[in-house]
Amino acid sequence: MGEESPSVLVIDDDPEFRDSVVRLLRTVGLPARQFSSVPDFLKADLPEGPTCLVLDVRMPGRSGLELQRDLVAANRQVPIIFITAHADVPMTVQAMKGGAIEFLTKPFRDQDLLDAIEAGLARDRAHRESDSALAALKERFDTLSSREREVMLGVVAGRLNKQVANDIGISESTVKVHRVNLMRKMKARSLPELSRMADRLNIRLQLPQNC
C-alpha cells in the first residue's frame, strides 16, 4: 500500500510496556514504532499514511498532555490514545476535550487497545481523505479564470444568468458560456453540487442587503 500503510506510534518511558504493545500490534499486522519520550518523538518524522499515537500521560520531562496541546496548537491532527496507571477525572476530561480517541487505565484488555487504535486509524484515514479531496477541489477552482470565478460566485448565490450578467457587466449569453465552462472545470454535475463545493472552499458572494 506504500504511503497508505497505517502506523502506530507508541510513546512511553516503560520499555517493557512499549515492547508488549508492539508485539500485540504485530499479531494483527500493524506496524509500530516506539519512543521513550516526547523529545524523541518530536525529533522523528511522522509516517505518510494513517497514523495513531499510543501515548503515556505521565513521563519524565514533557508529559503526554503537553504533547497533545502542542500538536493541537500546531494543527497536527494525530489521533491519540492515552495510557496511564493513575487516572483522575480532570486529567481524563482534559485529554478527551483535546480530542483523544480513548483514555485507558492500566491494566486494560488487549482488545480495548486494539479497538481504540482501529478507531484512531479510521479517523486519521478519513481526515486525510477529506484533506486530499479539498486540495483537489482547490486545484480545480484555481483553473478558473477570474471571470469564471465571478460567474460561479453569482450562480451559487442564487443569481439568475441575467442578474449575474448585470452584476459584472457582460452579456447573458457570455455568462451562459462561462457557466458551462466552470461547471466542466469544477466537475460539478449540478448547481447544488457546485454550491456544496463553494461551501467547502468557503467562498460566497457578499450581496448587498436589498439584492
Phi, psi and omega in degrees: 000349177062237184295342183275356180295132180285157178219145175243129181250120184254119181240109183201143181277355179264107183297326179295320178295315179302313181298321182293321178293316179299317178297318179299316182294325178297329180293339178249013174077022180258122177289146182219150172236146183237148181224143184270349182201166177297315178302321177299318179296317184294337179280346183267157175272137177290146177298160180281329184273185178306136188224148177218141178257133167254110196234126175288139181290310184250124176217157175302137183083227184285139184270167177297322179295325177294320178296318179302314179298319181294320180294319178296316181297326180272004181058036175259098188273081179257121179300137184236134170247116181273142177236135176208155175267342184221088181270150170224164187298311180302320180297315181296316180298317180299316181296316183289324176295330178282359175101013180298146178287316185205158177229104185254134178258128178293141353279148179230162180285142177305320183295326177297319178293315180298320179296318180295319179296318179299319178295320179295316179294322178296319179296316181293322178298315180295320179296318179294320179296321178295317178297319180295318179295320179293321178297319178295322179295318178296322178297319179294319179297324180294340179281348180286143173287165180299324179291320178297324177294319177299316179295317180300315181298320178293318182296313182287346174277359178091011180282141174286160180306316182292329177289319177297318179301316180291323181300316188251002172077038175230172182284157179296324179295325178291322176301317181299319179295313179299322182296317178297317182294317183289326176297320179293315181294322180279351183060039179263126182270350181203165177295318176302322179293319177297322179296320177295324177297318179297322177296317180295325178279352180059044178236129179213146177283129177273103184272149172300154185303321186259024179282000000 
